Coordinates of C-alpha atoms and ligand atoms in Angstrom, one line a residue:
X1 CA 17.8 -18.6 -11.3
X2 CA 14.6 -20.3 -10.3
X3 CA 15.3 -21.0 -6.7
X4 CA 14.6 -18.0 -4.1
X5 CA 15.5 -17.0 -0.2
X6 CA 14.1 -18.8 2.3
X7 CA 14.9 -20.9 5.4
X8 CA 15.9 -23.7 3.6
X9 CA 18.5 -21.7 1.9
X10 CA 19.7 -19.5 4.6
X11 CA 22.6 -22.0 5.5
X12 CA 24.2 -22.5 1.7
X13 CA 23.8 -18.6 0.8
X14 CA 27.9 -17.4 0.6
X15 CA 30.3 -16.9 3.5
X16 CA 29.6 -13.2 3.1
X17 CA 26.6 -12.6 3.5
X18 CA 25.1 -11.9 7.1
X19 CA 22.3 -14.1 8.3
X20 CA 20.2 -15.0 11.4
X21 CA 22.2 -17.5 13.1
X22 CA 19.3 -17.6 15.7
X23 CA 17.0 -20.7 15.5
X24 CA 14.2 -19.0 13.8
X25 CA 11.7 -21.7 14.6
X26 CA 12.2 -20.8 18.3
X27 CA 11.3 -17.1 18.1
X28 CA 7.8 -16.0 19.7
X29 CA 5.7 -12.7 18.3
X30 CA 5.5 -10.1 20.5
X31 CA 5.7 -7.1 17.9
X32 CA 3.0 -6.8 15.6
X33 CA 4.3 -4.1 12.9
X34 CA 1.2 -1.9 10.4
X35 CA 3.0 -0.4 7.2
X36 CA 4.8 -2.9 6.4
X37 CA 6.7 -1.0 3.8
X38 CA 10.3 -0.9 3.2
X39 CA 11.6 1.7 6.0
X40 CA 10.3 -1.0 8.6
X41 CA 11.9 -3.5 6.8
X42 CA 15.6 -1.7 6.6
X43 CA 15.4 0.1 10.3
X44 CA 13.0 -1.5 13.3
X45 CA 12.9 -4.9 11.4
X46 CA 17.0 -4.8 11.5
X47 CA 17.1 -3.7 15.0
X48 CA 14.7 -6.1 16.5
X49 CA 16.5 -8.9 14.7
X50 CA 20.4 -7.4 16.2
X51 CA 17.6 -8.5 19.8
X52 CA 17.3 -12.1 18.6
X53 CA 20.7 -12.6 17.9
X54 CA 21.4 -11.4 21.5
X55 CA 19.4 -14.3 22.4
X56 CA 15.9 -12.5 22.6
X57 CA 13.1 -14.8 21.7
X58 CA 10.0 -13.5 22.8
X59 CA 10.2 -10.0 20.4
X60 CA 9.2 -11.3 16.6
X61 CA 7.3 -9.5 14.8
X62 CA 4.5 -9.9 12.9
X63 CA 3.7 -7.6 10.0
X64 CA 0.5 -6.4 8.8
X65 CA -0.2 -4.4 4.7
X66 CA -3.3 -2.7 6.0
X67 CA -3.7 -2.2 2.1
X68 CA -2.0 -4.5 -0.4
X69 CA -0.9 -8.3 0.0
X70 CA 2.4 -7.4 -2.5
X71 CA 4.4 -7.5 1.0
X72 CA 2.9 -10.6 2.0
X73 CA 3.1 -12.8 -1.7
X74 CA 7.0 -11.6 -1.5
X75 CA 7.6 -12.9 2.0
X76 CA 5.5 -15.3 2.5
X77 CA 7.3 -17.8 0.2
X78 CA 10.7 -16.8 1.9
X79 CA 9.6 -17.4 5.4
X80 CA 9.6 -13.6 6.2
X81 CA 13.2 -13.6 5.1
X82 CA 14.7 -10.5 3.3
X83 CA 18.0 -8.9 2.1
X84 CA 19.2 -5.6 3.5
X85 CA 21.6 -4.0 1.7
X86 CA 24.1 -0.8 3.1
X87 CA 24.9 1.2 0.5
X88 CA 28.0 3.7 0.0
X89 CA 30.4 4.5 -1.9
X90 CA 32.4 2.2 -0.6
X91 CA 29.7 -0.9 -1.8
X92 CA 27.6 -2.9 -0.5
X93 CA 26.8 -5.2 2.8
X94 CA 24.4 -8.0 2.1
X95 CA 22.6 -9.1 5.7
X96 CA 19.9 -11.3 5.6
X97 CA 17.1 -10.7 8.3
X98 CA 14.9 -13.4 10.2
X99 CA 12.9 -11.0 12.3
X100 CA 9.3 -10.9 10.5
X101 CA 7.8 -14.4 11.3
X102 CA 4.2 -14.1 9.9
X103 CA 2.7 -11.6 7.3
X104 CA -1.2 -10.6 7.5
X105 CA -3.2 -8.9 4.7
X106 CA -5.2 -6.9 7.0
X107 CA -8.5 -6.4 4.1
X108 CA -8.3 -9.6 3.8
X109 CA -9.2 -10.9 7.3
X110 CA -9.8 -7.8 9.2
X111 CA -10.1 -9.9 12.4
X112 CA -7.5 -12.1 12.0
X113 CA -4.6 -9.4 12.6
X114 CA -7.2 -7.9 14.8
X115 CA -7.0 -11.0 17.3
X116 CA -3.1 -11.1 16.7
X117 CA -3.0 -7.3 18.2
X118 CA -5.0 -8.6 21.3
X119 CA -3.4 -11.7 21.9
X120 CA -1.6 -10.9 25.7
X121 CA 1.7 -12.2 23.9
X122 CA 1.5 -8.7 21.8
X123 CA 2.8 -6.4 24.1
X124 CA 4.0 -3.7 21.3
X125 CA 2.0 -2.3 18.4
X126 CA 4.7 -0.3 16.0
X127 CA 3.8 1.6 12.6
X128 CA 5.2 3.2 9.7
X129 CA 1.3 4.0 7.6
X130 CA 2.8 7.1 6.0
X131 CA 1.6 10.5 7.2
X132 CA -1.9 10.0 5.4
X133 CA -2.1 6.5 7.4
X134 CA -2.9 9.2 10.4
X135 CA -6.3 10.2 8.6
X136 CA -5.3 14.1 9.9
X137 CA -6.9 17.1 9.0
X138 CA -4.8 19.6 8.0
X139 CA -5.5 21.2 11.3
X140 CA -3.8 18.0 13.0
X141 CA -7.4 16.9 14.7
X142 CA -8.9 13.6 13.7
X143 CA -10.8 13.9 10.3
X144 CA -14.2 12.0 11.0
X145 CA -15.5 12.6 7.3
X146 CA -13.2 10.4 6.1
X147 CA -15.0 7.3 5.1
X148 CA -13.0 5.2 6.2
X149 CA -13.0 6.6 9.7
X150 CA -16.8 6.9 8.9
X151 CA -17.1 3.1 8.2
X152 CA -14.8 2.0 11.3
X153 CA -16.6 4.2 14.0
X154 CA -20.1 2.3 12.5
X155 CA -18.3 -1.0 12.2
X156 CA -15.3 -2.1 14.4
X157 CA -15.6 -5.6 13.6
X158 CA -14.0 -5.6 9.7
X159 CA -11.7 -2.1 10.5
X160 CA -10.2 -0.4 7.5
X161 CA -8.0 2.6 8.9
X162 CA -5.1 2.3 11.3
X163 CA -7.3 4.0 13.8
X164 CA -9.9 1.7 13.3
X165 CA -7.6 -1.4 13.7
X166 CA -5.9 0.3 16.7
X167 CA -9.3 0.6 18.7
X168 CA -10.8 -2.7 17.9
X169 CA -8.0 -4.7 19.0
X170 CA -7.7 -2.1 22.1
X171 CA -11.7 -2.7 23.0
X172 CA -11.1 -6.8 22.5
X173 CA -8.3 -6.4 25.3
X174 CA -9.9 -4.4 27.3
X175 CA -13.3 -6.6 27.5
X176 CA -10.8 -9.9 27.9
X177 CA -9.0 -7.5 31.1
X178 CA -5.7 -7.9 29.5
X179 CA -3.4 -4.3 30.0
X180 CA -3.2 -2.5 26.4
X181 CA -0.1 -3.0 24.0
X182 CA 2.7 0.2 23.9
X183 CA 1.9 1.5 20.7
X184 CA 5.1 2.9 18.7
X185 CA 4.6 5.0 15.8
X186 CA 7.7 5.3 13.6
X187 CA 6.4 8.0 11.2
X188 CA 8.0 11.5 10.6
X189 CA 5.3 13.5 12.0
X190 CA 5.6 16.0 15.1
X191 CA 5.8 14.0 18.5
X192 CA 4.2 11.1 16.5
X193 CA 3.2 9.0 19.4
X194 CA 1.5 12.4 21.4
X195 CA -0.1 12.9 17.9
X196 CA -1.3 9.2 17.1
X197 CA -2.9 9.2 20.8
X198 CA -5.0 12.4 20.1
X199 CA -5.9 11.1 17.0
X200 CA -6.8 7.8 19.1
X201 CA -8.6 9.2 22.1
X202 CA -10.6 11.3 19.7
X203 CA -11.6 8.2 17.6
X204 CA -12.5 5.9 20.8
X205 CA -13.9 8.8 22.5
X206 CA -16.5 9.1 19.5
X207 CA -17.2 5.0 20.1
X208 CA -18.2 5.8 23.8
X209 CA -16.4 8.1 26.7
X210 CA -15.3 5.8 28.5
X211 CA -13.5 4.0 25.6
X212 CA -12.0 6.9 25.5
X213 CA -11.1 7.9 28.7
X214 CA -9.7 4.4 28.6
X215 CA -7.4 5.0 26.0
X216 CA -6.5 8.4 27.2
X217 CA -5.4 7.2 30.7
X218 CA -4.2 3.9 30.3
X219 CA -2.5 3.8 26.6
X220 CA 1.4 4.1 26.2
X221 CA 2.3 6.1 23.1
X222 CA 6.1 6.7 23.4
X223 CA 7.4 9.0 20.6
X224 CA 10.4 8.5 18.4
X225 CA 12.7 9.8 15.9
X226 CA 12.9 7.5 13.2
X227 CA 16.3 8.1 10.7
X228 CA 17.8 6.1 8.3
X229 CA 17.4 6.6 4.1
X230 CA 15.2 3.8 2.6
X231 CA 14.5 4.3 -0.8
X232 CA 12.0 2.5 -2.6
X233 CA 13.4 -1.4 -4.3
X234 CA 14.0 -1.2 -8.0
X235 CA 14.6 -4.6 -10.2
X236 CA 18.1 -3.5 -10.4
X237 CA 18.5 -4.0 -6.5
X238 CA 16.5 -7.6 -6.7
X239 CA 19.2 -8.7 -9.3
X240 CA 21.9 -7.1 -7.8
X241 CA 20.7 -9.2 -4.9
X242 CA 20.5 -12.3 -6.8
X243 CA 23.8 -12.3 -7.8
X244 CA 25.3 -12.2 -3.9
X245 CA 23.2 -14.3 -2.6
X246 CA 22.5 -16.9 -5.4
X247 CA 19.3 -17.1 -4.9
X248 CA 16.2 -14.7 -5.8
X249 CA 14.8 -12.4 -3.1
X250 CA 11.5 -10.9 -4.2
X251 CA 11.8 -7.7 -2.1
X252 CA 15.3 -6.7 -0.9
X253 CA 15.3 -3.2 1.0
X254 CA 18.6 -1.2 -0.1
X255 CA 19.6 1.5 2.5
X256 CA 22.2 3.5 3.7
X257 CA 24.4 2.7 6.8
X258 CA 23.4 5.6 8.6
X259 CA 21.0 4.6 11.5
X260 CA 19.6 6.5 14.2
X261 CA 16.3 5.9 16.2
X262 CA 15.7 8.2 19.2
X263 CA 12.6 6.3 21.7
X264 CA 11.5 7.6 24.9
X265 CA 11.4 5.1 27.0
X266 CA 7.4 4.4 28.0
X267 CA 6.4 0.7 27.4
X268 CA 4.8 -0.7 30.7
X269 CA 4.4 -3.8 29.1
X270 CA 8.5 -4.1 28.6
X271 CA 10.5 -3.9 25.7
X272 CA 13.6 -5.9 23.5
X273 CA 16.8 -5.0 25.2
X274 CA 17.5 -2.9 21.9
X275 CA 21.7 -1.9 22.0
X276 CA 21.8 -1.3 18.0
X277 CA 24.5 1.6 17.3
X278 CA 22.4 4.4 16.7
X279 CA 19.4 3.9 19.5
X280 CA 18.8 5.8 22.1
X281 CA 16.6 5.8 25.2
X282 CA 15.6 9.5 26.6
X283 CA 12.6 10.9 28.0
X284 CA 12.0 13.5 25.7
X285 CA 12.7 13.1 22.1
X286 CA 11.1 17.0 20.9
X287 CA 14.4 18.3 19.6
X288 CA 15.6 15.6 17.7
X289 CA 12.9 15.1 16.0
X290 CA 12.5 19.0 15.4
X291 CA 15.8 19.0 14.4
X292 CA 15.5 15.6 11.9
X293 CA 12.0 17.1 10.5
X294 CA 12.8 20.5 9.6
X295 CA 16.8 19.6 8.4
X296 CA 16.8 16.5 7.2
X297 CA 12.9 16.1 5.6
X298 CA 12.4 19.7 5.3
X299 CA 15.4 19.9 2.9
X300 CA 14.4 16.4 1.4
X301 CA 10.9 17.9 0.4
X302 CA 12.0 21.5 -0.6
X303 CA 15.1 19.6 -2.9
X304 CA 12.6 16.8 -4.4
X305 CA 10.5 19.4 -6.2
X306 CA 13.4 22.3 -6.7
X307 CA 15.5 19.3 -7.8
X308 CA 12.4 17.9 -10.3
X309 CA 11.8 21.1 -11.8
X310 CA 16.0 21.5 -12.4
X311 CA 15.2 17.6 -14.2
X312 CA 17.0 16.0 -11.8
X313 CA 15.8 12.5 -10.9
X314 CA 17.1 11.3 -7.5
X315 CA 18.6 12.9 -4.4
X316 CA 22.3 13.1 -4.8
X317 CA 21.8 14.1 -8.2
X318 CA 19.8 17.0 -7.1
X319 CA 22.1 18.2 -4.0
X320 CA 25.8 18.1 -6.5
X321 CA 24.0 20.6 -8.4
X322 CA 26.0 23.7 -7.6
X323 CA 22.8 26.0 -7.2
X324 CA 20.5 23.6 -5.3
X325 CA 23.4 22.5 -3.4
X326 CA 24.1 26.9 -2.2
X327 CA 19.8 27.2 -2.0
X328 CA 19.5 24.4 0.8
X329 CA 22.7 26.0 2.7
X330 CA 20.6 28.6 3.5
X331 CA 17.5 26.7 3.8
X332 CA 19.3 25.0 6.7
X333 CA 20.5 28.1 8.2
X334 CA 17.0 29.5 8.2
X335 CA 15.2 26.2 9.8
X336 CA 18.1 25.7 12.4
X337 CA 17.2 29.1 13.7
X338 CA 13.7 27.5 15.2
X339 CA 15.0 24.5 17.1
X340 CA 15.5 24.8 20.6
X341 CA 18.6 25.1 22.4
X342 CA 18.6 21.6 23.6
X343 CA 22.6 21.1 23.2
X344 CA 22.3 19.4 20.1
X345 CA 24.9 20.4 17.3
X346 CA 22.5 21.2 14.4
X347 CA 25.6 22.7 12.3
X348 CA 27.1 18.8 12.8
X349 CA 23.8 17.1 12.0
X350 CA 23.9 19.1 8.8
X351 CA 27.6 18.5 7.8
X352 CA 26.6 14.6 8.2
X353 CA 23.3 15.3 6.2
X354 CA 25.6 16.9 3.2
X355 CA 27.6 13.2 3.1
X356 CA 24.1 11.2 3.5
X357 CA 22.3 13.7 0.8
X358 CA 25.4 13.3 -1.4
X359 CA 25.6 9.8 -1.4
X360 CA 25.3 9.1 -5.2
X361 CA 25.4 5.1 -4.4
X362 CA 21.8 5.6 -3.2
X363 CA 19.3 6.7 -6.1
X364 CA 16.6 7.9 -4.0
X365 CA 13.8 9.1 -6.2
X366 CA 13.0 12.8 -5.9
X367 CA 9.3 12.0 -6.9
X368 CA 9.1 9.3 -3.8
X369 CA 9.9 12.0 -1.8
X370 CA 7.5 14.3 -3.4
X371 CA 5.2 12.5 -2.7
X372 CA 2.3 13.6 -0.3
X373 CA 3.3 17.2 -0.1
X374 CA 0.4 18.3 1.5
X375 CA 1.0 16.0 4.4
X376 CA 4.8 16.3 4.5
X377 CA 4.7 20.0 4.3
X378 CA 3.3 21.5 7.7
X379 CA 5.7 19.9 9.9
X380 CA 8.8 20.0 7.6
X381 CA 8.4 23.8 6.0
X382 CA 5.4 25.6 7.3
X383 CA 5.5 25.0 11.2
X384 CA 9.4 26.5 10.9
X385 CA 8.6 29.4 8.5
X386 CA 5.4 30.2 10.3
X387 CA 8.1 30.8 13.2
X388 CA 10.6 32.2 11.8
X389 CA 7.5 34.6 10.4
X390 CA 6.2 35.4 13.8
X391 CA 9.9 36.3 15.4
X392 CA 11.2 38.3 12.4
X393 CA 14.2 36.0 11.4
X394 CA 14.8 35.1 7.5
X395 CA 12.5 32.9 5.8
X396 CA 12.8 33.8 2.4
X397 CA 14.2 30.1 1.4
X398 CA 11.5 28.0 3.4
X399 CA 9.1 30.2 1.2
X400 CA 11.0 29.0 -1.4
X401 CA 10.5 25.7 -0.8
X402 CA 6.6 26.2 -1.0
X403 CA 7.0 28.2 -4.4
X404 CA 8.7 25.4 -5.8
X405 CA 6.0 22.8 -4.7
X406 CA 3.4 24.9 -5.9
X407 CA 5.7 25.1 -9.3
X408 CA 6.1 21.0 -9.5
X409 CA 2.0 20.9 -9.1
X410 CA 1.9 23.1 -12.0
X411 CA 4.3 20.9 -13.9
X412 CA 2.9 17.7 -12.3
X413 CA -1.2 18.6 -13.8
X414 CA 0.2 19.3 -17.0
X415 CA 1.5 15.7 -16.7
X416 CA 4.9 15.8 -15.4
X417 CA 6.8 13.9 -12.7
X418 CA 4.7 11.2 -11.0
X419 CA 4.6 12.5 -7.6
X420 CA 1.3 12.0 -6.0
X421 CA -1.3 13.4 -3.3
X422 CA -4.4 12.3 -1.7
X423 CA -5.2 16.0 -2.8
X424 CA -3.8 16.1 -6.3
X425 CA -6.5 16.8 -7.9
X426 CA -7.6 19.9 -5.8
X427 CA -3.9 21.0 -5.2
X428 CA -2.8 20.9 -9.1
X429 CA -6.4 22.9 -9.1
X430 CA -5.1 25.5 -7.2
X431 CA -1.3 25.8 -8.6
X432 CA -2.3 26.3 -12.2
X433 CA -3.6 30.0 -11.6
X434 CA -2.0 32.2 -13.5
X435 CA -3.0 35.0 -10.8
X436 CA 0.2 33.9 -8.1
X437 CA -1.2 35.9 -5.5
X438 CA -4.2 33.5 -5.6
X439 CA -2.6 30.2 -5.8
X440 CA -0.4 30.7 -3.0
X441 CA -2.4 31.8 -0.9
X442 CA -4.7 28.9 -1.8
X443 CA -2.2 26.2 -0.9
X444 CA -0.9 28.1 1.9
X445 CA -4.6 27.5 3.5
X446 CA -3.9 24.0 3.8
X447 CA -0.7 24.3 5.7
X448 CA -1.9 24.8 8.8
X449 CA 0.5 28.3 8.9
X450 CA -2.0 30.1 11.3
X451 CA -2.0 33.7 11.8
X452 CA 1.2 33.9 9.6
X453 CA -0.6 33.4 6.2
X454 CA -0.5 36.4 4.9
X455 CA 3.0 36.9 6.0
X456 CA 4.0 33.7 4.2
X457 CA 2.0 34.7 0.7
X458 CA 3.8 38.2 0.8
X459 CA 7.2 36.1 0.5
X460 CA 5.7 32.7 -1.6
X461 CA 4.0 34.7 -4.0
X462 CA 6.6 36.9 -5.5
X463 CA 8.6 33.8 -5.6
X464 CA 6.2 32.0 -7.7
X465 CA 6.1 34.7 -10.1
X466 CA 9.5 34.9 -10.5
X467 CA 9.6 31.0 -10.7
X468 CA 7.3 31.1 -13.5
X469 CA 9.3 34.2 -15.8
X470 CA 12.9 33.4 -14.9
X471 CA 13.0 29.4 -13.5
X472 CA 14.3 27.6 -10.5
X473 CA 17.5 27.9 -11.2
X474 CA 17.6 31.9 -11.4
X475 CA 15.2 32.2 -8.3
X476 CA 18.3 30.2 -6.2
X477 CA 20.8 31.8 -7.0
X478 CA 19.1 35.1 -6.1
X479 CA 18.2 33.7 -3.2
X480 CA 21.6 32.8 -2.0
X481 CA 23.3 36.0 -3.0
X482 CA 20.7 37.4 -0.8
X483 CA 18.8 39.8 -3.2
Ligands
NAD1 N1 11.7 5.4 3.7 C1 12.3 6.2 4.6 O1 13.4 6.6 4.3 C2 11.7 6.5 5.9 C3 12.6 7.0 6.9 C4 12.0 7.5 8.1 C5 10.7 7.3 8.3 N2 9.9 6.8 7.4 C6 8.4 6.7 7.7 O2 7.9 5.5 7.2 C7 6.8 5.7 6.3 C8 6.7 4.6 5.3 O3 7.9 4.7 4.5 P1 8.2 3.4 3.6 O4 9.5 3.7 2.9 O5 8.0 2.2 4.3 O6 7.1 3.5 2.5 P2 6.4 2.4 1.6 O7 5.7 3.0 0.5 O8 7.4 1.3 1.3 O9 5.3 1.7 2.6 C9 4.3 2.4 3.1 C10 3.4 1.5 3.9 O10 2.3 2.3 4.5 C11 1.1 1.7 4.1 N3 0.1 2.7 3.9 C12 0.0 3.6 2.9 N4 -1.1 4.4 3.1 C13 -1.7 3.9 4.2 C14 -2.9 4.3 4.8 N5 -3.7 5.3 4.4 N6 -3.3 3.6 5.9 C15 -2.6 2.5 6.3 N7 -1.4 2.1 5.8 C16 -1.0 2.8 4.7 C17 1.4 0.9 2.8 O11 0.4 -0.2 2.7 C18 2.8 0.4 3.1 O12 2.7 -0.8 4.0 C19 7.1 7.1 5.8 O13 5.9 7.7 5.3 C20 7.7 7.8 6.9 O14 6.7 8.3 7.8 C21 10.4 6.4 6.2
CS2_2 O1 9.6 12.1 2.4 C1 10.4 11.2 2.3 O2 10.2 10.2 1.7 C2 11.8 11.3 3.0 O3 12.0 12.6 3.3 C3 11.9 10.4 4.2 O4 11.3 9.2 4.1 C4 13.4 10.3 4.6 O5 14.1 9.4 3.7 C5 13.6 9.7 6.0 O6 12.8 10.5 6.9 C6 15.0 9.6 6.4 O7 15.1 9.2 7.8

């Protein structure tokens, strides 16, 4: 099959399949999208287009790889088109989406996407950069060694971090007088837009104090809870794809059905009328996304690297294993006990989580997941278990999940798995010391689990040992019968 998505296709592809029926060549930016990896592509991209089919036509996005142009050489040539594909066990539904009109290669022409983010007609900035995309230290404040944080406070006018790309385009529109963009992170970190405008503040505030006061008092950073499973695109789903459509689609995003996105409601320079099933509007979105961090990703994380070490592959594998299946029962219990009483139904949330985790359609890699522990962890483990720490309650399974991260690092620098860290190489350091006490307490300094570091290492430590003598397996099951 030679020929491949794009708008000249859209109209022959079969009867089934779900496509923009919007004229695409009508459709203004006013979105520009960094990260353009595949979770935008099956969740804000999806929603945003359910806006142009309402008749929206102001809200397209344009999408920016602030690191390689492998988004960009697969779109491009389809006119922004893409496949998403919901996944269950009861098959799949194909839907075509028209939403991203343009993709920019941001090292390639730094000030091109730079002038698209400060063109008046961008009125919201959205991003999915991954954790690390943040450039945090492990404290949570702005890490100005980094170099590319170095290079972007010295030279604004060829930015290489989000930070950096953020600012310039914010200074441009400020110095033309046009009113900043809403900026809308879409990352799983703790009140991600009050975190991204710290981070922000800090970085303009270190170009000049007013910059910064600027961006302080006059920059919208709603935060949101993201939620929807997108695992990574294998070739199987690109042929798979093929087949339906008749026609090749370089970089089809495969997801579940499941969709929830939880915004507060903060964008003074207006918003797409967004009624997708699953969004909601509110004015504080804490406890959700307390109660999606530490349930859903906390389990996610601890089951990637129990579930590796067991030599399971992918989620569902992982969570139909009897004993990992018991262990994260209790890992639930233990985290639910730290969110607040907000009158959501965590015991509900969970029951749902068992069907998405168990969906064996899906075959989310447990080493995508474990990837970038060290940024995943604080927020999904160590902020609950430093609480449960401090107020007395179990924790003995949130330790657990540590122990087995430290466990996969052990595995992973002995070349195993192929999980990876912007620390690797100083974590798999750290994990391989025979002396338990040492390495947990080691990695537990770089979790950010304050005054209740020692109180973690009493309960990680032991753990690891017994990881290391009697296995994973052995260490659950103990675990869950409570002894
Ligand atoms: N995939 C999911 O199931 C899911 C669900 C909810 C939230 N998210 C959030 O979205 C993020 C991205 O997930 P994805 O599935 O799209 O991953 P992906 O690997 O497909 O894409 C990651 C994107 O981030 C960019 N990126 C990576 N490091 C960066 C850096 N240091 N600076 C700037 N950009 C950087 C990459 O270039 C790419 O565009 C996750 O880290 C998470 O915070 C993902
Ligand atoms: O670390 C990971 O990759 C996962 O835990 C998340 O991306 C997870 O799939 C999403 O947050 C689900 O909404």
């Amino acid at each position: 099959m030679t020929d491949h998505l794009d708008n000249a296709h859209l109209a022959a592809l079969p009867a089934s399949i779900d496509r923009p029926l919007y004229d695409r060549a009508a459709i203004t930016p006013g979105i520009v999208h960094l990260g353009l990896g595949a979770f935008h592509r099956g969740h804000q991209a999806v929603a945003v287009d359910d806006c142009l089919a309402a008749g929206a036509t102001d809200w397209g996005i344009v999408a920016a790889s602030l690191r390689s142009p492998d988004t960009r050489d697969a779109l491009k040539p389809q006119d922004g088109l893409y496949t998403v594909v919901d996944r269950d066990s009861d098959g799949d539904r194909f839907r075509v989406i028209g939403a991203i009109l343009d993709v920019l290669v941001a090292p390639e022409d730094p000030a091109a996407l730079v002038r698209r983010m400060a063109d008046p007609a961008t009125r919201i900035v959205s991003l999915t950069v991954t954790e690390k995309g943040y450039t945090r230290r492990s404290d949570g404040t702005l890490d100005e060694d980094h170099p590319d944080i170095r290079h972007d406070l010295a030279n604004l006018s060829a930015p290489r971090s989000t930070l950096g790309f953020l600012a310039a385009a914010l200074e441009a529109r400020r110095a033309a007088g046009i009113a900043p963009f809403t900026l809308l992170s879409c990352d799983n970190l703790p009140a991600n837009g009050a975190t991204l405008k710290g981070l922000l503040t800090r970085f303009a505030a270190l170009r000049s104090d007013a910059f910064g006061a600027y961006v302080r008092d006059h920059v919208a950073c709603p935060s949101t809870m993201v939620d929807r499973i997108v695992p990574a695109t294998t070739d199987g789903d690109r042929d798979l794809v093929a087949a339906a459509l008749g026609v090749r689609d370089a970089w089809p995003i495969v997801t579940e059905p499941y969709f929830s996105w939880v915004i507060e409601d903060d964008f003074p320079l207006g918003r797409p009328d967004i009624r997708t099933p699953g969004v909601v509007f509110v004015e504080d979105v804490a406890p959700f996304e307390l109660m999606k961090l530490r349930l859903l990703n906390g389990a996610h994380s601890a089951l990637a690297y129990s579930g590796l070490l067991l030599g399971h592959d992918n989620v569902a594998a992982a969570f139909h294993d009897p004993d990992a299946r018991a262990y994260v029962d209790v890992l639930w219990s233990e985290s639910a006990a730290t969110l607040p009483d907000a009158g959501l139904d965590s015991d509900e949330y969970c029951r749902r989580l068992a069907i998405r985790f168990g969906n064996r359609a899906l075959r989310h890699k447990l080493d995508q997941i474990g990837t970038d522990g060290s940024e995943k962890l604080p927020q999904r483990i160590a902020m609950p278990l430093a609480e449960n720490l401090a107020a007395g309650r179990p924790a003995r399974a949130e330790a657990a999940a540590i122990a087995f991260w430290i466990a996969a690092l052990e595995r992973r620098g002995a070349g195993a798995f192929a999980f990876t860290d912007p620390r690797l190489d100083r974590l798999t350091a750290l994990a391989v010391n025979p002396d338990a006490e040492a390495a947990a307490g080691d990695i537990l300094a770089l979790l950010g689990l304050g005054t209740q570091l020692e109180a973690a290492r009493a309960l990680v430590a032991p753990t690891l040992r017994d990881i290391r003598s009697d296995g994973v397996r052995e260490v659950m099951r103990r675990l869950v019968r409570g002894g």
